[in-house]
Every structure is written in C-alpha cells, then in structure tokens.
Amino acid sequence: EAQVTQNPRYLITVTGKKLTVTCSQNMNHEYMSWYRQDPGLGLRQIYYSMNVEVTDKGDVPEGYKVSRKEKRNFPLILESPSPNQTSLYFCASSPPNRGEQFFGPGTRLTVL
Amino acid sequence: AQSVTQLDSHVSVSEGTPVLLRCNYSSSYSPSLFWYVQHPNKGLQLLLKYTSAATLVKGINGFEAEFKKSETSFHLTKPSAHMSDAAEYFCVVSDQPSGTYKYIFGTGTRLKVLA
C-alpha cells in the first residue's frame, strides 16, 4: 500500500532532550516536506527536500533540523526541544511538478 | 511572494444545502492551487487541485472549485452538504518557479453541518 509513515505517533518529552521523528514513504517520491499544525494557524512548512541531499527551509525552520540521505526517509530532528514546539507534525511526500502531497498520519509532540 | 487567505474560519450549513468555502490567493507566478480536507483526528486528504488546465476543477465527494485569475480566488463549493462533510478544509497555494517548491496553507475553515 502506498503510504507515508511517521514514528512515533505520540511523544511527550522534556525541554532540551534531543528527539527525532522519522518519516518514510514507499512511493519513490522526490519531494518530501515537514509541517507543523497549530490551532488557528493552519499548517506551516518547516523544511522541504527536493531530492536526496537537497533540503531547504520553509517558513518556520528555527529549532529544527532535517536530513535526506535516502530517497524514502526524511527525519525531523529537534536538538533542544522547547515548549513552543509542542504541536502536531505532519510529513508529506509528492511527485515532481507541484503535484498532490501525500500526508502521513501525524505526530503529536508535547514538550514539557 | 505567495500567500493564501481563507475568508471564513467557521461555516455552518444545514444538511442538503449548498456549501461555499472561500479562498483568495496571492501569487507572483502561475500558481498551483489545492483544497485538502482534514476530518477530526485524521490526516489530510486531497479534495482537488488546479494546475493550469481547466479552470473549473472537480474533486472527490461532489466538491468542485473554480480558478478565477481576475479575482485571485479559488472557492470550494458543493451543491448539497452531507453530515460526513463536517471537517476542516485547507486551501493551499504553490507557485515557486521550477526548481524549488514551497506550499503555503491557509488557516483553515471548519465546516459544521446541521441536521
């Protein structure tokens, strides 16, 4: 089944404790992206990747890192999480030419 | 720079009546436009997309949207609302020139369908 998977789905952590949220897609898509969703703000793009080893900042990249070493994986790294990063995070992938994005199920992160 | 404005944060309709969710966009290039739906505690699902072909776009579940360049609008409509349409809807624009693609989401419209 074609899908985008994220792990973990739920995470509660404390300020400053490094964490990684994994994202994997099995559709051989070049484009992958991370978003955070906050009430009243919609989804905001954190980082995106056009292909392996090619990443770029979205609108809210501060406090986040990403890497794209393999086409199928695009992990999101929070080196020192803070409470303002408490949010619902979505990973998405897309074929070329600004096509439809396929979204993962979301990761709900709480930073205490 | 691209941006998108969803003009209503909440819309309530009665079951069986028409739905109109409004979206205006700003774009420096030829945009691609999308509508996504998010049901409670679920991920996002594409309803429809406009990518410079026909200006009237038909999507899933009876939804459609019309791209109006002169009005910079991409409103979502459905002739007859169903209870299962209750969800949050997002309008999305992407217009970067070839080589880099950013997607800008609107802040969402929550649709309530009354029995």
Short mmCIF file of N, CA, C and O in Angstrom, two decimals, chain A residues 9 31 33 35 37 40-45 48 50 56-59 88 90 94-105 108, chain B residues 29-32 34 36 38 41-46 49 51 88 90 92 94-97 99-108:
data_model
loop_
_atom_site.label_atom_id
_atom_site.label_comp_id
_atom_site.label_asym_id
_atom_site.label_seq_id
_atom_site.Cartn_x
_atom_site.Cartn_y
_atom_site.Cartn_z
N ARG A 9 3.89 8.22 16.85
CA ARG A 9 2.64 8.95 16.63
C ARG A 9 2.37 9.93 17.77
O ARG A 9 1.77 10.97 17.57
N TYR A 31 10.07 14.63 -3.70
CA TYR A 31 9.80 15.75 -2.81
C TYR A 31 9.24 15.25 -1.48
O TYR A 31 8.31 14.44 -1.44
N SER A 33 8.44 16.80 2.75
CA SER A 33 8.28 18.04 3.49
C SER A 33 7.79 17.76 4.90
O SER A 33 7.13 16.74 5.15
N TYR A 35 5.64 19.68 8.18
CA TYR A 35 4.77 20.78 8.57
C TYR A 35 4.47 20.64 10.06
O TYR A 35 4.46 19.55 10.60
N GLN A 37 1.23 21.85 12.66
CA GLN A 37 -0.14 22.36 12.67
C GLN A 37 -0.47 22.85 14.05
O GLN A 37 -0.39 22.10 15.03
N GLY A 40 -5.69 27.52 14.64
CA GLY A 40 -5.84 28.87 14.12
C GLY A 40 -4.76 29.32 13.16
O GLY A 40 -4.85 30.39 12.57
N LEU A 41 -3.73 28.49 13.00
CA LEU A 41 -2.61 28.87 12.14
C LEU A 41 -2.50 27.98 10.91
O LEU A 41 -1.64 28.22 10.05
N GLY A 42 -3.31 26.96 10.81
CA GLY A 42 -3.19 26.05 9.68
C GLY A 42 -1.91 25.24 9.77
O GLY A 42 -1.36 25.01 10.86
N LEU A 43 -1.42 24.81 8.63
CA LEU A 43 -0.15 24.08 8.57
C LEU A 43 0.93 25.04 8.07
O LEU A 43 0.73 25.77 7.10
N ARG A 44 2.07 24.97 8.72
CA ARG A 44 3.20 25.80 8.31
C ARG A 44 4.37 24.90 7.98
O ARG A 44 4.70 23.99 8.72
N GLN A 45 5.01 25.22 6.85
CA GLN A 45 6.08 24.36 6.36
C GLN A 45 7.37 24.63 7.13
O GLN A 45 7.80 25.79 7.28
N TYR A 48 11.71 21.42 3.57
CA TYR A 48 11.35 20.52 2.49
C TYR A 48 12.62 20.05 1.80
O TYR A 48 13.70 20.62 1.98
N MET A 50 13.93 18.56 -2.06
CA MET A 50 13.62 18.29 -3.46
C MET A 50 14.13 16.92 -3.90
O MET A 50 13.61 16.35 -4.85
N ASP A 56 15.79 22.49 2.04
CA ASP A 56 15.66 23.94 2.10
C ASP A 56 14.66 24.31 3.18
O ASP A 56 13.80 23.51 3.57
N LYS A 57 14.81 25.53 3.69
CA LYS A 57 13.96 26.00 4.77
C LYS A 57 12.57 26.35 4.25
O LYS A 57 12.41 26.92 3.17
N GLY A 58 11.58 26.04 5.09
CA GLY A 58 10.24 26.52 4.85
C GLY A 58 10.04 27.84 5.58
O GLY A 58 10.97 28.63 5.73
N ASP A 59 8.85 28.02 6.11
CA ASP A 59 8.53 29.29 6.77
C ASP A 59 8.89 29.33 8.25
O ASP A 59 9.05 30.41 8.82
N LEU A 88 1.33 19.49 16.45
CA LEU A 88 1.04 18.31 15.65
C LEU A 88 1.87 18.42 14.37
O LEU A 88 1.78 19.42 13.66
N PHE A 90 3.25 16.94 10.66
CA PHE A 90 2.93 16.10 9.52
C PHE A 90 4.10 16.06 8.55
O PHE A 90 4.70 17.08 8.24
N SER A 94 5.63 14.01 -2.34
CA SER A 94 4.96 14.41 -3.57
C SER A 94 5.83 14.05 -4.76
O SER A 94 7.05 14.14 -4.69
N PRO A 95 5.18 13.68 -5.86
CA PRO A 95 5.95 13.51 -7.10
C PRO A 95 6.37 14.89 -7.62
O PRO A 95 5.94 15.90 -7.09
N PRO A 96 7.16 14.97 -8.67
CA PRO A 96 7.64 16.27 -9.16
C PRO A 96 6.52 17.14 -9.72
O PRO A 96 5.38 16.71 -9.86
N ASN A 97 6.85 18.38 -10.01
CA ASN A 97 5.95 19.31 -10.71
C ASN A 97 4.75 19.73 -9.88
O ASN A 97 3.63 19.81 -10.37
N ARG A 98 4.98 20.02 -8.60
CA ARG A 98 3.98 20.62 -7.71
C ARG A 98 2.68 19.84 -7.69
O ARG A 98 1.59 20.38 -7.79
N GLY A 99 2.85 18.54 -7.57
CA GLY A 99 1.67 17.70 -7.55
C GLY A 99 1.08 17.54 -6.17
O GLY A 99 1.45 18.20 -5.21
N GLU A 100 0.15 16.63 -6.11
CA GLU A 100 -0.52 16.32 -4.86
C GLU A 100 0.48 15.86 -3.82
O GLU A 100 1.38 15.06 -4.10
N GLN A 101 0.31 16.33 -2.59
CA GLN A 101 1.10 15.85 -1.48
C GLN A 101 0.34 14.73 -0.77
O GLN A 101 -0.86 14.84 -0.54
N PHE A 102 1.08 13.70 -0.39
CA PHE A 102 0.53 12.60 0.39
C PHE A 102 1.03 12.77 1.82
O PHE A 102 2.24 12.85 2.04
N PHE A 103 0.10 12.80 2.75
CA PHE A 103 0.46 13.11 4.13
C PHE A 103 0.52 11.86 5.00
O PHE A 103 -0.25 10.91 4.82
N GLY A 104 1.44 11.90 5.95
CA GLY A 104 1.47 10.89 6.99
C GLY A 104 0.36 11.11 8.00
O GLY A 104 -0.37 12.10 7.92
N PRO A 105 0.25 10.22 8.98
CA PRO A 105 -0.86 10.30 9.95
C PRO A 105 -0.67 11.35 11.02
O PRO A 105 -1.60 11.66 11.76
N ARG A 108 1.93 13.77 17.32
CA ARG A 108 1.58 14.78 18.31
C ARG A 108 2.69 14.84 19.34
O ARG A 108 2.93 13.87 20.06
N TYR B 29 3.63 34.07 -9.68
CA TYR B 29 3.82 33.24 -10.87
C TYR B 29 2.50 32.56 -11.18
O TYR B 29 1.45 32.96 -10.68
N SER B 30 2.54 31.55 -12.00
CA SER B 30 1.32 30.78 -12.27
C SER B 30 1.16 29.75 -11.15
O SER B 30 1.94 28.82 -11.04
N PRO B 31 0.16 29.92 -10.32
CA PRO B 31 0.08 29.06 -9.13
C PRO B 31 -0.53 27.70 -9.41
O PRO B 31 -1.29 27.51 -10.34
N SER B 32 -0.18 26.76 -8.57
CA SER B 32 -0.96 25.55 -8.39
C SER B 32 -1.77 25.75 -7.12
O SER B 32 -1.26 26.29 -6.14
N PHE B 34 -4.71 23.99 -4.35
CA PHE B 34 -5.24 22.73 -3.84
C PHE B 34 -6.26 23.01 -2.73
O PHE B 34 -6.17 24.02 -2.03
N TYR B 36 -7.54 20.70 0.58
CA TYR B 36 -7.41 19.49 1.38
C TYR B 36 -8.50 19.49 2.46
O TYR B 36 -8.91 20.54 2.93
N GLN B 38 -9.49 17.75 6.31
CA GLN B 38 -8.99 17.03 7.49
C GLN B 38 -10.17 16.73 8.41
O GLN B 38 -10.73 17.64 9.02
N ASN B 41 -9.16 14.36 14.08
CA ASN B 41 -8.13 13.39 14.48
C ASN B 41 -7.66 12.52 13.32
O ASN B 41 -7.26 11.36 13.52
N LYS B 42 -7.69 13.07 12.13
CA LYS B 42 -7.22 12.35 10.95
C LYS B 42 -6.16 13.16 10.22
O LYS B 42 -5.93 14.34 10.52
N GLY B 43 -5.52 12.53 9.25
CA GLY B 43 -4.57 13.23 8.40
C GLY B 43 -5.29 14.03 7.33
O GLY B 43 -6.50 14.21 7.37
N LEU B 44 -4.53 14.54 6.38
CA LEU B 44 -5.08 15.38 5.32
C LEU B 44 -5.28 14.58 4.05
O LEU B 44 -4.43 13.78 3.65
N GLN B 45 -6.38 14.87 3.38
CA GLN B 45 -6.72 14.19 2.14
C GLN B 45 -6.97 15.23 1.06
O GLN B 45 -7.66 16.23 1.31
N LEU B 46 -6.43 15.00 -0.12
CA LEU B 46 -6.64 15.93 -1.23
C LEU B 46 -8.07 15.84 -1.73
O LEU B 46 -8.58 14.75 -2.02
N LYS B 49 -7.33 19.68 -7.15
CA LYS B 49 -6.18 20.53 -7.44
C LYS B 49 -6.35 21.23 -8.78
O LYS B 49 -6.98 20.70 -9.70
N THR B 51 -3.92 22.99 -11.70
CA THR B 51 -2.52 23.14 -12.14
C THR B 51 -2.48 23.65 -13.57
O THR B 51 -1.79 23.10 -14.41
N GLU B 88 -12.41 20.08 8.70
CA GLU B 88 -11.69 21.33 8.46
C GLU B 88 -11.09 21.26 7.05
O GLU B 88 -10.59 20.22 6.62
N PHE B 90 -8.64 23.10 4.05
CA PHE B 90 -7.48 23.97 3.85
C PHE B 90 -7.27 24.26 2.37
O PHE B 90 -7.23 23.33 1.55
N VAL B 92 -4.56 25.67 -0.37
CA VAL B 92 -3.10 25.65 -0.43
C VAL B 92 -2.64 26.21 -1.77
O VAL B 92 -3.21 25.88 -2.81
N SER B 94 0.87 26.94 -4.29
CA SER B 94 2.28 26.70 -4.55
C SER B 94 2.61 27.33 -5.88
O SER B 94 1.96 27.04 -6.88
N ASP B 95 3.61 28.22 -5.89
CA ASP B 95 3.84 28.91 -7.16
C ASP B 95 5.31 29.17 -7.46
O ASP B 95 5.62 29.93 -8.36
N GLN B 96 6.21 28.54 -6.71
CA GLN B 96 7.61 28.82 -6.97
C GLN B 96 7.98 28.36 -8.37
O GLN B 96 7.50 27.37 -8.86
N PRO B 97 8.91 29.08 -8.99
CA PRO B 97 9.34 28.64 -10.32
C PRO B 97 10.05 27.30 -10.23
O PRO B 97 10.46 26.87 -9.17
N GLY B 99 12.20 24.32 -9.78
CA GLY B 99 13.43 24.15 -9.03
C GLY B 99 13.24 24.15 -7.53
O GLY B 99 13.94 23.46 -6.82
N THR B 100 12.32 24.94 -7.04
CA THR B 100 12.05 24.93 -5.60
C THR B 100 10.54 25.02 -5.41
O THR B 100 9.89 25.80 -6.10
N TYR B 101 10.03 24.27 -4.49
CA TYR B 101 8.58 24.27 -4.29
C TYR B 101 8.25 24.45 -2.83
O TYR B 101 8.60 23.62 -2.00
N LYS B 102 7.56 25.54 -2.52
CA LYS B 102 7.04 25.73 -1.18
C LYS B 102 5.51 25.72 -1.27
O LYS B 102 4.93 26.21 -2.24
N TYR B 103 4.90 25.17 -0.25
CA TYR B 103 3.45 25.14 -0.19
C TYR B 103 3.01 26.03 0.96
O TYR B 103 3.51 25.90 2.08
N ILE B 104 2.06 26.91 0.69
CA ILE B 104 1.52 27.79 1.71
C ILE B 104 0.07 27.41 1.97
O ILE B 104 -0.75 27.39 1.05
N PHE B 105 -0.22 27.10 3.24
CA PHE B 105 -1.57 26.71 3.64
C PHE B 105 -2.33 27.92 4.18
O PHE B 105 -1.75 28.78 4.86
N GLY B 106 -3.62 27.96 3.90
CA GLY B 106 -4.48 28.88 4.61
C GLY B 106 -4.69 28.41 6.04
O GLY B 106 -4.26 27.31 6.41
N THR B 107 -5.34 29.25 6.83
CA THR B 107 -5.52 28.93 8.24
C THR B 107 -6.67 27.98 8.50
O THR B 107 -6.91 27.58 9.63
N GLY B 108 -7.40 27.62 7.46
CA GLY B 108 -8.43 26.61 7.59
C GLY B 108 -9.83 27.17 7.79
O GLY B 108 -10.01 28.25 8.36
#
